[in-house]
Coordinates of C-alpha atoms (C1' of nucleotides) in Angstrom, one line a residue:
Chain A
X25 CA -30.2 10.4 -0.4
X26 CA -30.7 12.6 2.2
X27 CA -27.1 11.9 4.0
X28 CA -23.8 13.1 3.9
X29 CA -24.0 16.5 2.7
X30 CA -21.1 17.7 5.2
X31 CA -20.2 20.9 3.4
X32 CA -23.4 22.5 4.6
X33 CA -23.9 22.5 8.3
X34 CA -27.6 22.8 8.7
X35 CA -28.6 22.4 12.2
X36 CA -27.7 20.3 15.2
X37 CA -24.3 19.7 15.8
X38 CA -24.0 19.0 19.7
X39 CA -24.3 15.0 19.0
X40 CA -23.4 15.7 15.6
X41 CA -19.8 17.1 15.9
X42 CA -19.0 14.8 18.5
X43 CA -19.7 11.5 16.2
X44 CA -17.7 13.1 13.6
X45 CA -14.8 13.1 16.3
X46 CA -15.2 9.7 17.6
X47 CA -15.4 8.8 13.6
X48 CA -12.3 10.5 13.3
X49 CA -10.5 9.2 16.1
X50 CA -11.4 5.4 15.0
X51 CA -10.6 5.7 11.5
X52 CA -7.0 7.3 12.7
X53 CA -6.4 4.2 14.8
X54 CA -7.4 1.6 12.4
X55 CA -5.5 3.8 9.4
X56 CA -2.3 3.5 11.7
X57 CA -2.7 -0.1 12.3
X58 CA -3.9 -1.6 8.7
X59 CA -3.2 1.3 6.3
X60 CA -6.1 3.0 4.4
X61 CA -6.8 0.1 2.0
X62 CA -7.3 -2.5 4.2
X63 CA -9.3 -0.7 6.8
X64 CA -13.1 -1.4 6.5
X65 CA -15.9 1.0 6.6
X66 CA -17.6 -1.4 9.0
X67 CA -14.4 -1.5 11.1
X68 CA -14.4 2.1 11.5
X69 CA -17.9 2.3 12.2
X70 CA -17.5 -0.5 15.2
X71 CA -14.2 1.2 16.6
X72 CA -16.4 4.1 16.6
X73 CA -19.1 2.4 18.2
X74 CA -21.8 3.0 15.7
X75 CA -23.6 1.6 12.7
X76 CA -22.5 1.5 9.4
X77 CA -25.3 3.7 8.5
X78 CA -24.6 6.3 10.8
X79 CA -21.1 6.8 9.6
X80 CA -22.5 7.7 6.2
X81 CA -24.6 10.3 8.1
X82 CA -21.8 12.5 8.4
X83 CA -19.3 11.6 5.3
X84 CA -20.3 10.9 1.9
X85 CA -17.6 8.0 1.3
X86 CA -14.7 6.4 2.5
X87 CA -12.1 8.8 0.8
X88 CA -14.2 11.7 2.5
X89 CA -13.2 10.4 5.9
X90 CA -9.1 10.5 4.8
X91 CA -9.9 14.1 3.7
X92 CA -11.4 15.3 6.8
X93 CA -8.7 13.3 8.7
X94 CA -6.2 14.8 6.4
X95 CA -7.4 18.2 7.5
X96 CA -7.9 17.8 11.1
X97 CA -4.1 16.9 11.2
X98 CA -3.1 19.7 9.5
X99 CA -4.7 21.8 11.8
X100 CA -3.0 20.0 14.6
X101 CA 0.3 20.5 13.0
X102 CA 0.3 23.8 12.5
X103 CA -0.9 24.3 15.9
X104 CA 1.6 22.4 17.5
X105 CA 4.5 24.2 14.9
X106 CA 3.2 27.5 15.9
X107 CA 5.8 27.0 19.0
X108 CA 8.6 25.1 17.0
X109 CA 8.4 27.2 14.4
X110 CA 9.5 30.6 15.5
X111 CA 11.3 32.9 13.2
X112 CA 14.6 32.7 14.6
X113 CA 15.0 29.2 14.2
X114 CA 16.1 29.8 10.3
X115 CA 18.7 31.2 11.5
X116 CA 20.4 28.7 13.4
X117 CA 23.1 26.2 12.6
X118 CA 21.9 23.5 10.7
X119 CA 22.4 20.6 13.7
X120 CA 20.8 22.9 15.8
X121 CA 17.8 23.6 13.3
X122 CA 17.5 19.8 12.3
X123 CA 17.3 19.0 16.2
X124 CA 14.9 21.8 17.2
X125 CA 12.4 20.5 14.3
X126 CA 12.7 16.6 14.4
X127 CA 12.5 16.0 17.8
X128 CA 8.9 17.7 17.9
X129 CA 7.7 16.0 14.4
X130 CA 8.8 12.9 16.2
X131 CA 6.6 13.5 19.0
X132 CA 3.9 14.7 17.0
X133 CA 3.8 11.7 14.9
X134 CA 4.5 9.3 18.1
X135 CA 1.3 11.2 19.9
X136 CA -0.7 10.6 16.1
X137 CA 0.0 7.6 14.8
X138 CA -2.6 8.1 12.1
X139 CA -0.8 10.8 10.6
X140 CA 2.1 9.2 9.2
X141 CA -0.4 6.5 7.9
X142 CA -1.9 9.2 5.6
X143 CA 1.3 10.9 4.9
X144 CA 3.0 8.3 3.5
X145 CA 0.8 5.3 2.8
X146 CA 1.0 4.4 -0.8
X147 CA -2.0 2.2 0.0
X148 CA -4.4 5.2 -0.6
X149 CA -5.9 5.4 -4.0
X150 CA -5.2 8.5 -6.5
X151 CA -8.2 11.0 -5.8
X152 CA -7.3 10.4 -2.0
X153 CA -3.8 11.5 -2.3
X154 CA -5.2 14.6 -3.5
X155 CA -6.6 15.1 0.1
X156 CA -3.1 14.4 1.7
X157 CA -1.8 17.0 -0.7
X158 CA -2.0 20.0 2.1
X159 CA 0.0 17.4 4.2
X160 CA 2.5 17.1 2.1
X161 CA 2.5 20.8 0.6
X162 CA 2.6 22.2 4.1
X163 CA 5.9 20.5 5.1
X164 CA 7.3 20.7 1.9
X165 CA 6.7 24.6 2.0
X166 CA 8.4 25.1 5.6
X167 CA 11.7 22.8 4.6
X168 CA 11.2 25.2 1.5
X169 CA 11.3 28.2 3.4
X170 CA 14.3 27.1 5.4
X171 CA 16.4 26.2 2.6
X172 CA 15.9 29.5 0.8
X173 CA 17.3 31.0 4.2
X174 CA 20.2 28.5 4.6
X175 CA 21.0 27.9 0.9
X176 CA 20.1 31.1 -1.1
X177 CA 22.4 30.3 -3.8
X178 CA 20.3 26.9 -4.9
X179 CA 18.0 27.4 -7.8
X180 CA 14.2 27.2 -6.8
X181 CA 14.1 23.9 -8.8
X182 CA 17.2 22.4 -6.7
X183 CA 15.6 23.4 -3.6
X184 CA 12.5 22.1 -4.6
X185 CA 14.1 18.9 -5.1
X186 CA 15.9 19.2 -1.8
X187 CA 12.8 19.7 -0.2
X188 CA 11.4 16.5 -1.7
X189 CA 14.4 14.5 -0.9
X190 CA 14.1 15.7 3.1
X191 CA 10.7 14.7 3.1
X192 CA 11.2 11.2 1.7
X193 CA 14.1 10.6 4.0
X194 CA 12.3 11.8 6.9
X195 CA 9.2 9.7 5.7
X196 CA 11.4 6.4 5.6
X197 CA 13.0 6.7 9.0
X198 CA 9.8 8.3 10.8
X199 CA 8.3 4.8 9.7
X200 CA 11.0 2.4 10.8
X201 CA 11.2 4.7 14.2
X202 CA 7.2 4.1 14.5
X203 CA 7.8 0.5 13.8
X204 CA 10.4 -0.1 16.3
X205 CA 10.2 -1.2 20.0
X206 CA 10.5 2.0 22.4
X207 CA 14.2 1.0 23.3
X208 CA 15.7 1.3 19.4
X209 CA 14.0 4.5 18.7
X210 CA 16.6 6.6 20.1
X211 CA 19.6 5.5 18.1
X212 CA 16.9 5.6 15.0
X213 CA 16.5 9.4 15.8
X214 CA 20.4 10.1 16.0
X215 CA 20.6 8.1 12.5
X216 CA 17.5 10.4 11.2
X217 CA 19.2 13.6 12.4
X218 CA 22.8 12.4 11.1
X219 CA 21.2 11.6 7.5
X220 CA 19.5 14.9 7.3
X221 CA 22.7 16.6 8.4
X222 CA 24.8 14.7 6.0
X223 CA 22.6 15.3 3.2
X224 CA 21.9 19.0 3.4
X225 CA 25.4 19.8 5.1
X226 CA 26.7 19.8 1.8
X227 CA 23.9 22.1 0.2
X228 CA 24.0 24.6 2.6
X229 CA 27.3 25.6 3.4
X230 CA 28.8 24.3 -0.3
X231 CA 31.2 26.0 -2.7
X232 CA 33.6 26.8 0.6
Chain B
X136 CA -7.5 -29.8 -7.2
X137 CA -5.0 -31.7 -9.1
X138 CA -3.6 -27.9 -9.8
X139 CA -0.9 -25.8 -9.1
X140 CA 1.6 -28.4 -7.4
X141 CA 4.7 -26.8 -8.6
X142 CA 7.1 -27.7 -6.0
X143 CA 7.1 -31.0 -7.8
X144 CA 8.3 -30.7 -11.7
X145 CA 6.3 -34.0 -12.9
X146 CA 6.4 -33.9 -16.6
X147 CA 6.1 -31.4 -19.4
X148 CA 7.9 -28.3 -19.2
X149 CA 8.2 -26.8 -22.7
X150 CA 4.9 -25.3 -22.7
X151 CA 5.0 -24.9 -18.8
X152 CA 8.2 -23.0 -18.1
X153 CA 7.2 -20.8 -21.1
X154 CA 3.7 -19.8 -19.2
X155 CA 5.3 -19.5 -16.2
X156 CA 8.0 -16.8 -17.6
X157 CA 4.9 -15.2 -19.1
X158 CA 2.8 -14.9 -16.1
X159 CA 6.0 -13.6 -14.1
X160 CA 6.3 -10.8 -17.1
X161 CA 3.2 -10.1 -16.7
X162 CA 2.8 -9.8 -12.7
X163 CA 5.5 -7.8 -12.6
X164 CA 4.5 -5.6 -15.4
X165 CA 1.0 -5.0 -13.3
X166 CA 2.8 -4.9 -9.7
X167 CA 5.0 -2.1 -11.0
X168 CA 1.9 -0.2 -12.1
X169 CA -0.5 -1.1 -9.8
X170 CA 1.0 -2.3 -6.8
X171 CA 0.7 -5.7 -5.5
X172 CA -3.0 -5.1 -3.5
X173 CA -4.4 -3.4 -6.5
X174 CA -3.5 -5.8 -9.0
X175 CA -6.0 -8.5 -10.1
X176 CA -5.1 -12.2 -10.7
X177 CA -7.3 -11.7 -13.9
X178 CA -5.5 -8.8 -15.0
X179 CA -2.5 -10.8 -14.5
X180 CA -4.1 -13.6 -16.7
X181 CA -5.0 -11.4 -19.7
X182 CA -1.6 -9.6 -19.6
X183 CA -0.1 -12.8 -19.8
X184 CA -2.3 -13.7 -22.7
X185 CA -4.3 -16.8 -21.0
X186 CA -7.1 -17.4 -18.7
X187 CA -7.5 -17.1 -15.3
X188 CA -7.4 -21.2 -14.7
X189 CA -4.3 -21.5 -16.6
X190 CA -2.6 -19.3 -14.2
X191 CA -3.3 -21.5 -11.6
X192 CA -2.1 -24.3 -13.2
X193 CA 1.2 -23.3 -12.4
X194 CA 0.9 -21.0 -9.3
X195 CA -1.4 -21.9 -5.9
X196 CA -2.1 -18.3 -5.4
X197 CA -1.8 -14.5 -6.1
X198 CA 1.0 -14.9 -3.1
X199 CA 2.6 -17.7 -4.9
X200 CA 2.9 -15.5 -8.0
X201 CA 5.1 -12.6 -6.0
X202 CA 6.8 -15.5 -4.2
X203 CA 8.1 -16.8 -7.8
X204 CA 8.8 -13.2 -9.0
X205 CA 10.7 -12.6 -5.9
X206 CA 12.9 -15.8 -6.6
X207 CA 13.5 -14.7 -10.0
X208 CA 14.3 -11.2 -9.1
X209 CA 16.6 -12.3 -6.3
X210 CA 18.6 -14.6 -9.4
X211 CA 19.0 -11.7 -11.8
X212 CA 20.1 -9.8 -8.9
X213 CA 22.7 -11.9 -8.0
X214 CA 23.8 -12.7 -11.8
X215 CA 24.0 -8.6 -12.0
X216 CA 26.3 -7.9 -9.4
X217 CA 28.6 -10.6 -9.9
X218 CA 30.3 -8.1 -11.9
X219 CA 29.7 -5.2 -9.7
X220 CA 30.6 -6.8 -6.5
X221 CA 34.1 -8.0 -6.9
X222 CA 36.1 -8.4 -3.7
X223 CA 37.9 -5.2 -4.1
X224 CA 35.3 -3.1 -4.0
X225 CA 35.3 -3.0 -0.3
X226 CA 38.4 -1.4 0.1
X227 CA 37.3 1.6 -2.1
X228 CA 36.9 4.5 -0.2
X229 CA 33.5 5.2 0.2
X230 CA 32.4 7.8 -2.4
X231 CA 33.7 5.5 -5.2
X232 CA 32.0 2.7 -3.5
X233 CA 29.0 4.0 -3.3
X234 CA 29.3 4.9 -7.2
X235 CA 30.2 1.8 -8.1
X236 CA 27.4 0.1 -6.3
X237 CA 24.3 2.7 -6.4
X238 CA 24.7 3.1 -10.6
X239 CA 24.5 -0.5 -11.2
X240 CA 21.5 -1.0 -8.8
X241 CA 19.5 1.8 -10.6
X242 CA 20.1 0.8 -13.8
X243 CA 18.9 -2.8 -12.4
X244 CA 15.7 -1.1 -11.2
X245 CA 15.0 0.6 -14.3
X246 CA 15.3 -2.4 -16.3
X247 CA 13.1 -4.3 -13.9
X248 CA 10.6 -1.8 -12.4
X249 CA 8.4 -4.8 -10.6
X250 CA 11.6 -5.2 -8.3
X251 CA 11.0 -2.3 -6.6
X252 CA 7.6 -2.9 -6.3
X253 CA 8.1 -5.9 -4.7
X254 CA 10.8 -4.7 -2.4
X255 CA 9.3 -1.7 -1.1
X256 CA 5.4 -2.0 -1.7
X257 CA 3.8 -2.0 1.8
X258 CA 0.6 -3.2 0.0
X259 CA 1.6 -6.5 0.2
X260 CA -0.1 -8.4 3.1
X261 CA 2.4 -9.9 5.9
X262 CA 2.5 -13.5 4.8
X263 CA 3.9 -12.2 0.9
X264 CA 6.5 -9.8 2.8
X265 CA 7.9 -13.4 3.8
X266 CA 8.3 -13.8 0.4
X267 CA 10.4 -10.5 -0.3
X268 CA 12.7 -11.2 2.9
X269 CA 15.3 -13.0 1.1
X270 CA 15.6 -9.9 -1.5
X271 CA 15.6 -7.7 1.8
X272 CA 18.0 -9.8 3.6
X273 CA 20.2 -10.3 0.3
X274 CA 20.8 -6.3 0.1
X275 CA 21.2 -6.2 3.9
X276 CA 23.7 -9.0 3.8
X277 CA 25.9 -7.2 1.4
X278 CA 25.7 -3.5 3.0
X279 CA 26.5 -5.2 6.0
X280 CA 29.6 -6.6 5.0
X281 CA 31.0 -3.5 3.4
X282 CA 30.3 -1.6 6.8
X283 CA 32.1 -4.3 8.8
X284 CA 35.2 -3.5 6.5
X285 CA 34.8 0.4 6.4
X286 CA 33.5 0.6 10.1
X287 CA 35.0 -2.2 12.0
X288 CA 34.9 -0.4 15.0
X289 CA 30.8 -0.8 14.8
X290 CA 29.0 -3.1 17.2
X291 CA 26.7 -5.6 15.3
X292 CA 23.6 -4.2 16.4
X293 CA 24.7 -0.7 15.1
X294 CA 26.0 -2.0 12.0
X295 CA 22.7 -3.7 11.3
X296 CA 20.7 -0.8 12.1
X297 CA 22.9 1.3 9.8
X298 CA 22.3 -1.1 7.0
X299 CA 18.6 -1.0 7.6
X300 CA 18.8 3.1 7.3
X301 CA 20.5 2.7 4.2
X302 CA 18.0 0.1 2.6
X303 CA 15.3 2.8 3.3
X304 CA 17.1 5.3 2.0
X305 CA 17.8 3.7 -1.1
X306 CA 14.4 2.3 -1.4
X307 CA 12.9 5.9 -0.8
X308 CA 14.9 7.7 -3.4
X309 CA 14.6 5.0 -5.8
X310 CA 11.0 5.3 -5.5
X311 CA 11.4 8.9 -6.7
X312 CA 13.6 8.5 -9.2
X313 CA 11.5 5.9 -10.8
X314 CA 8.7 8.3 -10.7
X315 CA 10.3 10.9 -12.2
X316 CA 10.8 11.9 -15.9
X317 CA 14.1 10.6 -17.6
X318 CA 15.6 14.1 -17.5
X319 CA 14.9 14.6 -13.9
X320 CA 16.6 11.4 -12.8
X321 CA 20.3 12.2 -12.8
X322 CA 20.0 15.3 -9.9
X323 CA 17.8 12.6 -8.0
X324 CA 20.8 10.0 -8.5
X325 CA 23.2 12.5 -7.3
X326 CA 21.1 13.4 -4.4
X327 CA 21.1 9.8 -3.5
X328 CA 24.7 9.2 -3.5
X329 CA 24.9 12.3 -1.7
X330 CA 22.3 11.4 1.3
X331 CA 24.0 8.1 1.4
X332 CA 28.0 9.4 1.8
X333 CA 26.6 12.3 4.1
X334 CA 24.9 9.6 6.4
X335 CA 27.7 7.0 6.1
X336 CA 30.8 9.2 6.2
X337 CA 30.4 10.0 10.0
X338 CA 30.3 6.3 10.8
X339 CA 33.1 5.0 8.5
X340 CA 35.7 7.4 9.2
X341 CA 34.7 8.4 12.9
X342 CA 36.1 9.0 15.8
X343 CA 39.0 10.6 14.0
Chain C
dA29 C1' -48.1 18.8 22.1
dA30 C1' -47.0 18.7 17.7
dA31 C1' -44.3 19.0 13.7
dA32 C1' -39.7 18.7 11.5
dA33 C1' -35.2 17.8 11.3
dA34 C1' -31.1 15.3 12.8
dT35 C1' -29.3 11.3 14.2
dA36 C1' -29.3 6.1 14.6
dC37 C1' -29.7 1.3 13.3
dG38 C1' -28.6 -2.9 10.3
dA39 C1' -29.6 -6.1 7.0
dG40 C1' -28.5 -6.6 2.7
dC41 C1' -27.9 -4.3 -2.4
dG42 C1' -24.1 -4.5 -6.1
dA43 C1' -19.7 -4.5 -7.4
dT44 C1' -15.4 -6.6 -7.2
dC45 C1' -12.0 -10.3 -6.7
dG46 C1' -9.1 -14.5 -5.7
dC47 C1' -9.8 -18.9 -7.1
dT48 C1' -12.5 -23.3 -8.7
dC49 C1' -14.6 -26.5 -11.4
dG50 C1' -15.9 -29.2 -15.5
dC51 C1' -14.4 -29.9 -19.2
dA52 C1' -11.9 -29.4 -23.9
dT53 C1' -7.4 -29.6 -25.9
dT54 C1' -2.5 -30.6 -26.9
dC55 C1' 1.7 -33.0 -26.0
dG56 C1' 5.0 -37.2 -25.1
dA57 C1' 5.6 -41.9 -24.5
dT58 C1' 4.2 -46.4 -26.3
Chain D
dA98 C1' -3.0 -44.9 -33.3
dT99 C1' -3.9 -44.9 -28.6
dC100 C1' -3.7 -43.2 -23.8
dG101 C1' -2.6 -40.6 -19.8
dA102 C1' -0.8 -36.6 -18.6
dA103 C1' -0.3 -31.7 -18.8
dT104 C1' -1.8 -27.4 -20.5
dG105 C1' -6.0 -24.9 -21.3
dC106 C1' -10.7 -22.3 -21.2
dG107 C1' -13.8 -19.3 -18.9
dA108 C1' -18.3 -19.1 -16.3
dG109 C1' -19.1 -18.3 -12.3
dC110 C1' -18.8 -19.5 -6.9
dG111 C1' -18.3 -17.6 -2.4
dA112 C1' -16.5 -13.9 0.4
dT113 C1' -15.7 -9.1 1.5
dC114 C1' -16.4 -4.5 1.5
dG115 C1' -18.2 -0.2 0.3
dC116 C1' -22.5 1.9 0.8
dT117 C1' -27.9 2.2 0.8
dC118 C1' -32.8 2.1 2.6
dG119 C1' -36.4 1.9 5.3
dT120 C1' -37.3 2.7 9.6
dA121 C1' -36.9 3.8 14.3
dT122 C1' -35.5 7.1 17.9
dT123 C1' -33.8 11.7 19.8
dT124 C1' -33.6 16.6 19.6
dT125 C1' -34.7 21.1 18.5
dT126 C1' -38.6 24.2 17.0
dT127 C1' -42.6 26.1 17.1

DNA sequence: AAAAAATACGAGCGATCGCTCGCATTCGAT
DNA sequence: ATCGAATGCGAGCGATCGCTCGTATTTTTT
């Protein structure tokens, strides 16, 4: 009963923070391989090299792990995109813009395979999906912002829908890219960009 | 031990076939709502109005139900497409072709919400995915055939990859369409067609 | 050094779920 | 009418999994 109050950091963190990091690493590894539902908490503990009991010293429940991992990825993503998302990109022509955003995102996902699992795995129960929302929202906001520059004539509702569609296409192709052997990835990445260009093109410079 | 030998039809089928149909209806309903993994066999039995034991009189296990449902959908799909897939469609211009294939498929999925669940639910264990393969293959073959008419210059590998991409895009947008309230569907369907046109356009009439 | 707090362990509880088993009932054929 | 096969039932077995609890060890505080 005295366990897993993680919102307050009482004392002692040298070991603790390290354990938390180990656990999140292990969870990312397992989620990426098996998805959320199929991943056992004991498997996370074993992968992290600790006992089930220790795991719950730092996390309230399985969902809490997904939540924390989601936050970690959100931080990593913003950090990795500070560079790729300089203000000038919004003014670039569409194909260049897509190149400059898709490539880093693919690279990020290849480095962090658990990200896609959290973002897109429909295996996650509803209340955990709440935890993924910040991730989804972060991407959505970014796309929405870009669209409002490139296609200012769109209504907010249309823009929002287009952003959701873009995320959907990106997510699906990303899953195929991650699942494919390395040598099949380049053409798939090209296809992804082509699909995004093909979808967004008419939206951006429409009504000629 | 005497149960669930369904490959042989011994005697008695008036009741049996009816029960099987009931069970498949129930399974489709539950799969569509909760997905495969989250659906309880007892819930399927309850929805079908029978006991768990009776369910296993006709199906070897949970996977077997998915397998049978998959076959049923395959039959329904071919039946529903006998009309939409007349030989002349391959000669139509791309936008018209997409209209003529997407619309019936959307309609089919609105009528049979379980179809999308089986086709795209990553919740299904690997050995059940085998059962979905005929469905996937059926769609893939159709698209591949169309592409070989419309883009004969593509290599088989490229054509195959394009077909997979098309299925991916279609499946994702379809999920969004099914999840959306009715009044948001028409614009999403338009977006789906636009995405397919945008992606396939350069492939079809490329190298001008 | 002693006390308190934090970390660690791992057997196993409780709940869920796929599936079974023994038996009852209904149907079709003779 | 009778009998065997097909269909039906539902309590509950066995396995899995998230999570807990009592306890042991390590680290920080005083």
